[in-house]
Short mmCIF file of C-alpha atoms in Angstrom, two decimals:
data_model
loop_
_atom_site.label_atom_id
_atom_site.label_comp_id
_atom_site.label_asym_id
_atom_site.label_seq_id
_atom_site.Cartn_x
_atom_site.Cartn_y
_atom_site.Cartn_z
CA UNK A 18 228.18 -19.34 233.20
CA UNK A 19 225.97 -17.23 235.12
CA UNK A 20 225.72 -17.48 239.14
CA UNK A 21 222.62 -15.45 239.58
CA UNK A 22 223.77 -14.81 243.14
CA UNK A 23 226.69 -12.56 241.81
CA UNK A 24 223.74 -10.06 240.51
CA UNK A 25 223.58 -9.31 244.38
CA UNK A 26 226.80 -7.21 244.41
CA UNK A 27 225.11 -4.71 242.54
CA UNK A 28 224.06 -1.89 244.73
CA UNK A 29 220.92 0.01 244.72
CA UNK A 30 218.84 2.22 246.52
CA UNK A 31 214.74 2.29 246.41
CA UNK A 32 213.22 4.45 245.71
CA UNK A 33 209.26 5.34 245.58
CA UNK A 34 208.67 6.71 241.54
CA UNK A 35 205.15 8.57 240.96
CA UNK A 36 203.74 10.19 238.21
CA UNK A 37 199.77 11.52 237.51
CA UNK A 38 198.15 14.47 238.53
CA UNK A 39 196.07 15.64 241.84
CA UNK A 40 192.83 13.72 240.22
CA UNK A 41 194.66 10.55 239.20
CA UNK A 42 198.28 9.63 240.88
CA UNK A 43 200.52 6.57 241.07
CA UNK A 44 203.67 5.53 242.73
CA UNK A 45 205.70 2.21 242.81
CA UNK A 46 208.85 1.08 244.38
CA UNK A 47 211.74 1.18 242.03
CA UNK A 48 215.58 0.06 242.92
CA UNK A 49 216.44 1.49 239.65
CA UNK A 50 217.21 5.21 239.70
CA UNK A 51 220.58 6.52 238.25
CA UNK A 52 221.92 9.94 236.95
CA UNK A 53 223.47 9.74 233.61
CA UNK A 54 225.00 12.88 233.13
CA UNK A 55 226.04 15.73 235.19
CA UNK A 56 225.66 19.26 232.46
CA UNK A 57 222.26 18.92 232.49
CA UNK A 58 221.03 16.84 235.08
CA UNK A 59 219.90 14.11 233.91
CA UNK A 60 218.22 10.24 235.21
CA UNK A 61 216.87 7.24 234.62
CA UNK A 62 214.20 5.36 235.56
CA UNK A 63 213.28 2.02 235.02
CA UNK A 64 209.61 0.26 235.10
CA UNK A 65 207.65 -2.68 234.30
CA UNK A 66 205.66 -1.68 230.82
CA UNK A 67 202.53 -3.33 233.21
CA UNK A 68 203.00 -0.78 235.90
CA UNK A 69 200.22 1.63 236.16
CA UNK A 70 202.72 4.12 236.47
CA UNK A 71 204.70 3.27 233.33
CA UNK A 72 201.19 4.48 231.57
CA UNK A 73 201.12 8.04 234.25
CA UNK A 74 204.89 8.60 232.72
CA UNK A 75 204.05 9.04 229.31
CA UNK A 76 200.59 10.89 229.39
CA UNK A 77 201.96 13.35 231.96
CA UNK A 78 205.56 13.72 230.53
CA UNK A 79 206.74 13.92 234.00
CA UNK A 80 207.86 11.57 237.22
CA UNK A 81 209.38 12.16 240.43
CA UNK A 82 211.36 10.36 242.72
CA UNK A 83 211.18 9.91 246.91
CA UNK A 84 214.13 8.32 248.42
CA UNK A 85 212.84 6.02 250.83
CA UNK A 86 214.74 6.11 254.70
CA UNK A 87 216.41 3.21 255.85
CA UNK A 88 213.71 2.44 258.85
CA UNK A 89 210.75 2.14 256.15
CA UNK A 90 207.82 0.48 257.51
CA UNK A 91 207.15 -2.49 255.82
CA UNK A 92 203.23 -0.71 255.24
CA UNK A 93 205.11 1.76 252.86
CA UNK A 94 206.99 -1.67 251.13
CA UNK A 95 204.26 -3.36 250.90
CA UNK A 96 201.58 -0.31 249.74
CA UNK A 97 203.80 0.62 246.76
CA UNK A 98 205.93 -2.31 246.07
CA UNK A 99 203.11 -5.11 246.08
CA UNK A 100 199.82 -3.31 244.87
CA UNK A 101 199.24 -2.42 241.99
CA UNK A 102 197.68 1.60 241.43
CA UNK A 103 194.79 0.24 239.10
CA UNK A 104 193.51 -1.63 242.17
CA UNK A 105 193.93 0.76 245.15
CA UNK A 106 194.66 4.71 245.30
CA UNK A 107 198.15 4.31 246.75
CA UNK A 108 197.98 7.97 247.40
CA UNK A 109 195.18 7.86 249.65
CA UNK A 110 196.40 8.98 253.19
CA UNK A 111 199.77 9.85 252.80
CA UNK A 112 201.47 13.28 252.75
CA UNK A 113 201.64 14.41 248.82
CA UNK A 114 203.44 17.35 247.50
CA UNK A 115 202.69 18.38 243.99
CA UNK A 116 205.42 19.17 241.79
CA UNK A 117 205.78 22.25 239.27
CA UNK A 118 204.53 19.54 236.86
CA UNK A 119 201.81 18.88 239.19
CA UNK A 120 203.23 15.08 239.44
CA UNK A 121 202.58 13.93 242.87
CA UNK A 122 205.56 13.37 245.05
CA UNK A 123 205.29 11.08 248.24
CA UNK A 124 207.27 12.86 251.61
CA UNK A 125 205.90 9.92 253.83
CA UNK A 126 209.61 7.90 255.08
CA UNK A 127 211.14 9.60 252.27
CA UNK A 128 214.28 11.58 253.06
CA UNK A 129 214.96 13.39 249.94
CA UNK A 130 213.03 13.78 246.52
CA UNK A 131 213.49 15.21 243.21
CA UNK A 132 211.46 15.96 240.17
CA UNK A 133 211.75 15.42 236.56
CA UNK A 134 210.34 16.37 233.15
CA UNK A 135 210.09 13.22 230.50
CA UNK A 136 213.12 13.49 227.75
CA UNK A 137 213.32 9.88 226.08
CA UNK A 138 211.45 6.55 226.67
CA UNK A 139 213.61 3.81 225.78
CA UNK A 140 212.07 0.44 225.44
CA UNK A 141 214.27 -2.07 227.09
CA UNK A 142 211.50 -4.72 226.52
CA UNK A 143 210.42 -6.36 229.52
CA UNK A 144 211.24 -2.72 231.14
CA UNK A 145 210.44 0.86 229.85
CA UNK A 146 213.70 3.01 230.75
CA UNK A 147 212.70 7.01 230.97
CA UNK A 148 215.12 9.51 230.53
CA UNK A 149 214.38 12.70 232.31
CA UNK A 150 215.79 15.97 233.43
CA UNK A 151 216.25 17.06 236.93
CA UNK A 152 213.76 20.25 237.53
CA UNK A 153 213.22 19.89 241.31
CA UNK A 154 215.51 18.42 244.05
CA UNK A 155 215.37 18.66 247.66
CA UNK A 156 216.40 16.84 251.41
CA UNK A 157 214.01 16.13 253.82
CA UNK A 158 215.85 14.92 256.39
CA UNK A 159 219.04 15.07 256.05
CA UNK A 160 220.54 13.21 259.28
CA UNK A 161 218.58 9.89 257.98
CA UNK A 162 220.55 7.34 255.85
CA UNK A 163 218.59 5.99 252.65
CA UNK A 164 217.45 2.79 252.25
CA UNK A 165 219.57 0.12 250.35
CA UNK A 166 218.60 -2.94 248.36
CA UNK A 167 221.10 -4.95 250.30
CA UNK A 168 219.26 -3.67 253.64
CA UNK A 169 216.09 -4.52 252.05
CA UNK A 170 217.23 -7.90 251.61
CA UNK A 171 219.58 -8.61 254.54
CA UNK A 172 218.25 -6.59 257.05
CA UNK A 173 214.57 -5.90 256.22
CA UNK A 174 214.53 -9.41 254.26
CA UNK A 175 213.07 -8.19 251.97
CA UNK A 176 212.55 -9.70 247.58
CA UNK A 177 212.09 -7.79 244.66
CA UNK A 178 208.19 -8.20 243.68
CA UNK A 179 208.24 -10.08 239.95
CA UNK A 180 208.00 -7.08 237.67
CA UNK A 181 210.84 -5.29 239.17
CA UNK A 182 213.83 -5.39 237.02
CA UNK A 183 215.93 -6.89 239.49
CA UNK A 184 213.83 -9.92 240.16
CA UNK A 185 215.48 -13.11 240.72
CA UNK A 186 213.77 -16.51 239.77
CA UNK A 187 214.47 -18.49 243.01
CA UNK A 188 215.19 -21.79 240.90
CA UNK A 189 218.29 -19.70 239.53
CA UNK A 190 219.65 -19.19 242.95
CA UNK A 191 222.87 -21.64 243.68
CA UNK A 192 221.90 -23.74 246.42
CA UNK A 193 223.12 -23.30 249.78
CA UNK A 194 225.48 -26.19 250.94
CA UNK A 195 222.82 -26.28 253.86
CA UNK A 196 219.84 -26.71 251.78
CA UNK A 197 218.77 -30.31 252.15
CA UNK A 198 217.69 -28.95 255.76
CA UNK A 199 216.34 -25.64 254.63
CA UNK A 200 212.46 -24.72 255.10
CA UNK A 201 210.30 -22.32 253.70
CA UNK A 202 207.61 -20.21 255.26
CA UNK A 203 204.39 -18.78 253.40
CA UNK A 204 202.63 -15.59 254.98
CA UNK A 205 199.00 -16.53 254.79
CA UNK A 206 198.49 -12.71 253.29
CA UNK A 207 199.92 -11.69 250.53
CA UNK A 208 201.47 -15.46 250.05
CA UNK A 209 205.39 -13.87 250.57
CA UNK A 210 207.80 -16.63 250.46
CA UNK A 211 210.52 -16.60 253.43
CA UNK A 212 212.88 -19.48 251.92
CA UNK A 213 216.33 -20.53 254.57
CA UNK A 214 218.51 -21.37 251.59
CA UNK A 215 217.78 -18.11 250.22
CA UNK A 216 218.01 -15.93 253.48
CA UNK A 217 220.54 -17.93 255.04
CA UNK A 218 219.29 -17.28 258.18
CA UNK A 219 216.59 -19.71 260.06
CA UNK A 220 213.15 -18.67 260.23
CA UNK A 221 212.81 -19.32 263.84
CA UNK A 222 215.93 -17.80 264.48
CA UNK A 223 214.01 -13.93 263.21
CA UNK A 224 212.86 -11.72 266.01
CA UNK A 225 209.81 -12.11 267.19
CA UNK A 226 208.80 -8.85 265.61
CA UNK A 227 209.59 -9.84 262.16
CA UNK A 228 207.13 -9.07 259.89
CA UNK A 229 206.08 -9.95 256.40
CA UNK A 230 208.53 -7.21 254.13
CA UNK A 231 205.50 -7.52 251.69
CA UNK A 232 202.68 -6.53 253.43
CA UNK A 233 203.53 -6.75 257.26
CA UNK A 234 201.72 -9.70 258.46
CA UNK A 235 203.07 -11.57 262.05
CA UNK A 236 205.86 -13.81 261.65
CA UNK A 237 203.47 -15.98 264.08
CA UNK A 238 200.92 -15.99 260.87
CA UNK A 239 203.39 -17.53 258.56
CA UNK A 240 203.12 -21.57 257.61
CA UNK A 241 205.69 -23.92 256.53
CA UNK A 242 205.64 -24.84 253.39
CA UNK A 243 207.17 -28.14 251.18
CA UNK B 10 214.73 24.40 243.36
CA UNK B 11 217.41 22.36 242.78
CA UNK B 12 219.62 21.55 246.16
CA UNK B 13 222.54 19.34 244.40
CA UNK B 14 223.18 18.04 247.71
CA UNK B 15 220.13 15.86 247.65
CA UNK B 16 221.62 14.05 244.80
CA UNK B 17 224.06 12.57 247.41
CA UNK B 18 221.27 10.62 248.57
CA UNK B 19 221.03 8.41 245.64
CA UNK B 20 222.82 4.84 245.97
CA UNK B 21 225.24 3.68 243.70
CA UNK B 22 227.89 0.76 243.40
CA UNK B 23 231.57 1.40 241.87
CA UNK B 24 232.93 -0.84 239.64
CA UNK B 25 235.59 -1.20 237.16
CA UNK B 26 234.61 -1.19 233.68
CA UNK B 27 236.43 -2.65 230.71
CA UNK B 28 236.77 -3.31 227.21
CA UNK B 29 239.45 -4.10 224.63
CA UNK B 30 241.61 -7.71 224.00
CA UNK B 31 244.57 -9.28 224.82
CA UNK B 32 246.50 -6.61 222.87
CA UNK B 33 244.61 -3.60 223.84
CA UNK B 34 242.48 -3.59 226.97
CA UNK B 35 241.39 -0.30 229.06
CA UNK B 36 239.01 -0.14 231.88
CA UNK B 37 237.33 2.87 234.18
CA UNK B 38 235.37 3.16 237.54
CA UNK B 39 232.12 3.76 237.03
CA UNK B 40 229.15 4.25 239.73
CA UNK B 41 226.28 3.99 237.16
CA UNK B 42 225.76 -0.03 236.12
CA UNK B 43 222.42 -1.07 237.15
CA UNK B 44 219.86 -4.23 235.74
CA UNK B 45 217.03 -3.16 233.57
CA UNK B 46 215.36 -6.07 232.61
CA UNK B 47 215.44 -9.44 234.89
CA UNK B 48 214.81 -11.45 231.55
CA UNK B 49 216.59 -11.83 229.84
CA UNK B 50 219.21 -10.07 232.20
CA UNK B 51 220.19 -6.87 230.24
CA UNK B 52 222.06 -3.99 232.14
CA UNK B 53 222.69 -0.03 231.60
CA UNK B 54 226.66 1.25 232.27
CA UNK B 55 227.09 4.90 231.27
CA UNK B 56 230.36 6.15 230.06
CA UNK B 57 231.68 9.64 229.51
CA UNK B 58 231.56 10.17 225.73
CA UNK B 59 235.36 11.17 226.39
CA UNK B 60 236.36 8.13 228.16
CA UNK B 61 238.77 5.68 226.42
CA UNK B 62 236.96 2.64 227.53
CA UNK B 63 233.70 4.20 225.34
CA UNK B 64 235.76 3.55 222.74
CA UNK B 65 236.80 0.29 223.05
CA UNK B 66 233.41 -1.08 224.22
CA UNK B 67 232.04 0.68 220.90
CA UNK B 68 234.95 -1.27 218.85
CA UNK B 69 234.35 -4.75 220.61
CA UNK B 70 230.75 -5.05 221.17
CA UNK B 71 230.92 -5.97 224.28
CA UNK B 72 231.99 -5.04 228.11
CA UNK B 73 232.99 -6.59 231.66
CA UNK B 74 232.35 -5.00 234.96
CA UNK B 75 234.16 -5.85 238.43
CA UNK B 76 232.49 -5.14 241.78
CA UNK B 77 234.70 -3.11 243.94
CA UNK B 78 235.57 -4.21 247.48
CA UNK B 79 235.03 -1.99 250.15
CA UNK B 80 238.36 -2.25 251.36
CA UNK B 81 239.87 -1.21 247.83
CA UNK B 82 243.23 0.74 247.92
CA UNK B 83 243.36 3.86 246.98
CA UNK B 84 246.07 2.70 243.93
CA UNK B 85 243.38 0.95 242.54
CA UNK B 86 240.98 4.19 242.38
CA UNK B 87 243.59 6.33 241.29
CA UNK B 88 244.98 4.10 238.36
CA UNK B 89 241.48 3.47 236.85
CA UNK B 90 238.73 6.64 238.29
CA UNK B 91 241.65 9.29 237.70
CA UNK B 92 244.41 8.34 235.00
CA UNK B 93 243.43 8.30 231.20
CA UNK B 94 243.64 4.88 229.29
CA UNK B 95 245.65 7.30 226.32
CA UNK B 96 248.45 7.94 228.42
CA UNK B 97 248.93 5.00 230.82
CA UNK B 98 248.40 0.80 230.64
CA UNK B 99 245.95 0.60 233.83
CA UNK B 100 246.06 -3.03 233.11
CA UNK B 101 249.88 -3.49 232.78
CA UNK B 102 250.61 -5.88 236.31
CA UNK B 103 246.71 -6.28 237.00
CA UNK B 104 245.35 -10.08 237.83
CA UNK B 105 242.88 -9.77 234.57
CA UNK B 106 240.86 -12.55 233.30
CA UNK B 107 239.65 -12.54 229.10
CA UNK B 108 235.67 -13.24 228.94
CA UNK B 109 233.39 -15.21 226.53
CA UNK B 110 234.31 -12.43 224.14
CA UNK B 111 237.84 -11.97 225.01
CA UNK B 112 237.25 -8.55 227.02
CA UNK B 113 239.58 -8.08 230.03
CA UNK B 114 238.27 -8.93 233.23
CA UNK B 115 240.26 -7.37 236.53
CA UNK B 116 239.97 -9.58 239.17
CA UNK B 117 242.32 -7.49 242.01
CA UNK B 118 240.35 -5.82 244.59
CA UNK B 119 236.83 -7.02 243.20
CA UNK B 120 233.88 -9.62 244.63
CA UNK B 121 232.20 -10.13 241.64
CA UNK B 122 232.65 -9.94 237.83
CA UNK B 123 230.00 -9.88 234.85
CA UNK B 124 230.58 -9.99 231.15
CA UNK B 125 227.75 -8.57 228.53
CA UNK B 126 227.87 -8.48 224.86
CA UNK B 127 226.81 -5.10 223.76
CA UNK B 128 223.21 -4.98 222.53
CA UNK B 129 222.59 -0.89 222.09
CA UNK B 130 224.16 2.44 222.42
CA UNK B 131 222.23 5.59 223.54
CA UNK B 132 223.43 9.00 223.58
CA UNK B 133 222.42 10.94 226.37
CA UNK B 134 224.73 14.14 225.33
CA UNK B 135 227.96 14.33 227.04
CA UNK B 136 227.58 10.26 228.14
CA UNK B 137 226.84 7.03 226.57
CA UNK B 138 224.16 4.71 227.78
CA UNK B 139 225.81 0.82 226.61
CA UNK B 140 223.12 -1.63 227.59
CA UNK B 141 224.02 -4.83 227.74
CA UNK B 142 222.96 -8.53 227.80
CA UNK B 143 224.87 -10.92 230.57
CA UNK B 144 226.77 -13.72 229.39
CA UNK B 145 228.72 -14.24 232.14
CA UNK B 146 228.56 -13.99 236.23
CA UNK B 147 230.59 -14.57 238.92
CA UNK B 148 231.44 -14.07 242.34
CA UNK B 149 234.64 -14.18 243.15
CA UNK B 150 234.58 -13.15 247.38
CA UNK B 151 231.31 -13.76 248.84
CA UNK B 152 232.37 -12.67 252.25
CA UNK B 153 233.37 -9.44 251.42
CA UNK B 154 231.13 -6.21 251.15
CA UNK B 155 230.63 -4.65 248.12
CA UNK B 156 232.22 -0.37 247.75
CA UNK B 157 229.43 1.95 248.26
CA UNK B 158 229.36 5.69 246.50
CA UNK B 159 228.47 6.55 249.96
CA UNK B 160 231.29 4.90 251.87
CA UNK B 161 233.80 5.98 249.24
CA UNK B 162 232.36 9.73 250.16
CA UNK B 163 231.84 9.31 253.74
CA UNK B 164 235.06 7.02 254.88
CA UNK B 165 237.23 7.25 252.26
CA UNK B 166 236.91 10.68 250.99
CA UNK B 167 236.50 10.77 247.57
CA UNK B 168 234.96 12.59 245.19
CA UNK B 169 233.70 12.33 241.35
CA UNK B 170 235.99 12.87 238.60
CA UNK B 171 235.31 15.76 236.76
CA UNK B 172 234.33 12.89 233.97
CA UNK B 173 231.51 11.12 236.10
CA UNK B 174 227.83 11.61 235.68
CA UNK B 175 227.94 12.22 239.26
CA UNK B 176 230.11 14.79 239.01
CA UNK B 177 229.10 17.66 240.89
CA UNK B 178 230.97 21.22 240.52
CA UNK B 179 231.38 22.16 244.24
CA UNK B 180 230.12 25.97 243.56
CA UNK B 181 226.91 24.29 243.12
CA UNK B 182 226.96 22.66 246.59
CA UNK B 183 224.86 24.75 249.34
CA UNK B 184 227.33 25.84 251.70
CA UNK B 185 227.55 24.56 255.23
CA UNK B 186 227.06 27.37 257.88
CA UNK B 187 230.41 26.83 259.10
CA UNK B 188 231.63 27.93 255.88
CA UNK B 189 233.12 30.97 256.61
CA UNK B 190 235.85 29.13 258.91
CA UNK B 191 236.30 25.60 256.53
CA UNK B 192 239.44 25.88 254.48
CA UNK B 193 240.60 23.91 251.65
CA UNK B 194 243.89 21.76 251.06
CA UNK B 195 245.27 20.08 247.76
CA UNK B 196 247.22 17.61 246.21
CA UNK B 197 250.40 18.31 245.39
CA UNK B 198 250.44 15.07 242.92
CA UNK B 199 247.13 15.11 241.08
CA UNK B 200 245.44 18.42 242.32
CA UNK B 201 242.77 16.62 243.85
CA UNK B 202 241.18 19.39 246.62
CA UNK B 203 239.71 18.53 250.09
CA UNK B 204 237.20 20.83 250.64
CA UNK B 205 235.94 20.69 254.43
CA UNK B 206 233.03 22.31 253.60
CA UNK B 207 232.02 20.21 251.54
CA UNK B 208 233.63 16.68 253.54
CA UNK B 209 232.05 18.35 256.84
CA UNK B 210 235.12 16.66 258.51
CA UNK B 211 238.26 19.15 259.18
CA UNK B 212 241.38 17.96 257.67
CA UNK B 213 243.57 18.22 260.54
CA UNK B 214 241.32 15.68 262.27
CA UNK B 215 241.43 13.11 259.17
CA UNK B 216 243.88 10.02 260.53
CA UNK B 217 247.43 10.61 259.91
CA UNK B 218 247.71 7.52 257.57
CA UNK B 219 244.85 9.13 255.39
CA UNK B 220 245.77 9.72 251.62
CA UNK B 221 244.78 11.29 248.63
CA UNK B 222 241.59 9.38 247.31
CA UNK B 223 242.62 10.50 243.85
CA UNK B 224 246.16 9.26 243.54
CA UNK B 225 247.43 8.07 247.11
CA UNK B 226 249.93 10.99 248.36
CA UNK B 227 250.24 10.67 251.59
CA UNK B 228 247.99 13.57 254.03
CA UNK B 229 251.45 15.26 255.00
CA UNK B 230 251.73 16.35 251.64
CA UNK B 231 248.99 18.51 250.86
CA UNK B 232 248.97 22.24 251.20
CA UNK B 233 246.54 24.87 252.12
CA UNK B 234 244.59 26.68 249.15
CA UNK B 235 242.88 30.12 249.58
#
């Protein structure tokens, strides 16, 4: 038997993952970094084989990684996490280093990064998992805590978009005892689903300043939904 | 430039890992088991090519993991992060459940479980990468918080074994500027060292019911090393 819910005891941080060059660069937000071994350095990376920056991985042979701060702005979320790179220049804007495999690497929110150069792709189907060693790592602020998935989600209220690895088909979801009287709100913009039985806590009962985690729209914007 | 101290701002989980049967079951904590694909739901644990357990999941074909509790004793971190399976029966006395595939389960201490059948093995030099498909998950106390790398580091001081992918050899660490007047005490039991600056907390002012992360000896018992 699987209770879906128990995949939320996993913990995770997220993480913005870019890859490209200074003419063409791409980052998405990823909850699946992880070192693998200690003598040499070396990580994983998971992504979608549809992300744009799945395809910047392999033709540049390198990636980095930003860890994202725990007061993100849900701008940064919803630029990297809910666009997709072939669309808009996520890049545009924000404060790029370039690596010393020129792969961009995004200092915006970020509190930490680190670079790496491409060892193994291992296809995972759904999910590309690359394998690379640690070149470059440094702190930008140090006195900031990261960002967690289970902030994300209980704090920020945040969901994993559908290509993240992570995802979690809301049908699988045990229903809450509660859920005969549970609503669901729909935010006119990027069509974000705030659902009670999920979040366990009321709509109306968010701040007043909650915003969309996907894209930032006014919690005053959002409509019920049946 | 690599600053290893930025790799402290990756997030990770611990959890107990296991393998084996009825008649010969072993299990290890582990800070690297993450979801790569959310369908179907496959997951990556690494293992130390040294551990026990990496043999036993390699025999059986298949793994459980546990979700540690915040709370956990330290007896529960020494037994299974810092004793060998080769020597010692961590499960001897243990609440353990048998999965799907008849892989121990231990329940004591933990929120969640999850049972995969083993689908591939990578090498990734001095670890293993088993990935995994889920058979089984469940949660066993929702109300608790899961244990965080980070809180195991920053409340209960503890540190990687020397076995972990996380493992980081303190020389490598930058040191603080207060280096030159941090000193360094040790377990008499398992030689685990407390390194103040590295735990940027001085030992004298560590509570008096404070004990070794490693093993449990009580804070009384450790000694000054020069």
């Amino acid at each position: 038997m699987i209770n879906f819910e128990a995949l939320y005891k996993i913990s995770y941080g997220l993480y913005i993952v870019c890859s490209g060059d200074k003419n063409s660069g791409n980052g998405f937000i990823s909850n699946t970094v992880f070192q693998i071994t200690a003598e040499p350095p070396k990580f994983a990376v998971c992504c979608n084989k549809k992300n744009y920056t799945a395809e910047l991985i392999q033709r540049h042979n390198a990636f980095s990684v930003s860890v994202l701060e725990q007061n993100v702005s849900s701008k940064i979320i919803g630029t990297f996490g809910y666009k997709t790179g072939r669309e808009v220049d996520k890049l545009a804007g924000k404060n790029i280093r370039y690596g010393d495999t020129n792969v961009p690497v995004v200092l915006n929110e970020c509190i930490a990064f680190f670079e790496f150069r491409l060892l193994q792709t291992i296809d995972a189907g759904s999910h590309l998992m690359f394998i690379g060693e640690l070149i470059n790592a440094e702190i930008i602020h140090d006195s900031k805590e990261p960002l967690t998935y289970l902030y994300y989600r209980q704090v920020k209220k945040g969901v994993a978009p559908e290509n993240a690895p992570t995802y979690i088909d809301k049908s699988k979801l045990e229903k809450l005892k509660s859920a005969a009287v549970s609503k669901k709100y729909k935010c006119p913009a990027c069509g974000f689903v705030y659902d009670e039985s999920i979040e366990k806590v009321k709509f109306d009962d968010l701040p007043a300043d909650w915003v969309c985690p996907a894209c930032g729209t006014e919690k005053s914007d959002f409509f019920e939904i049946y």
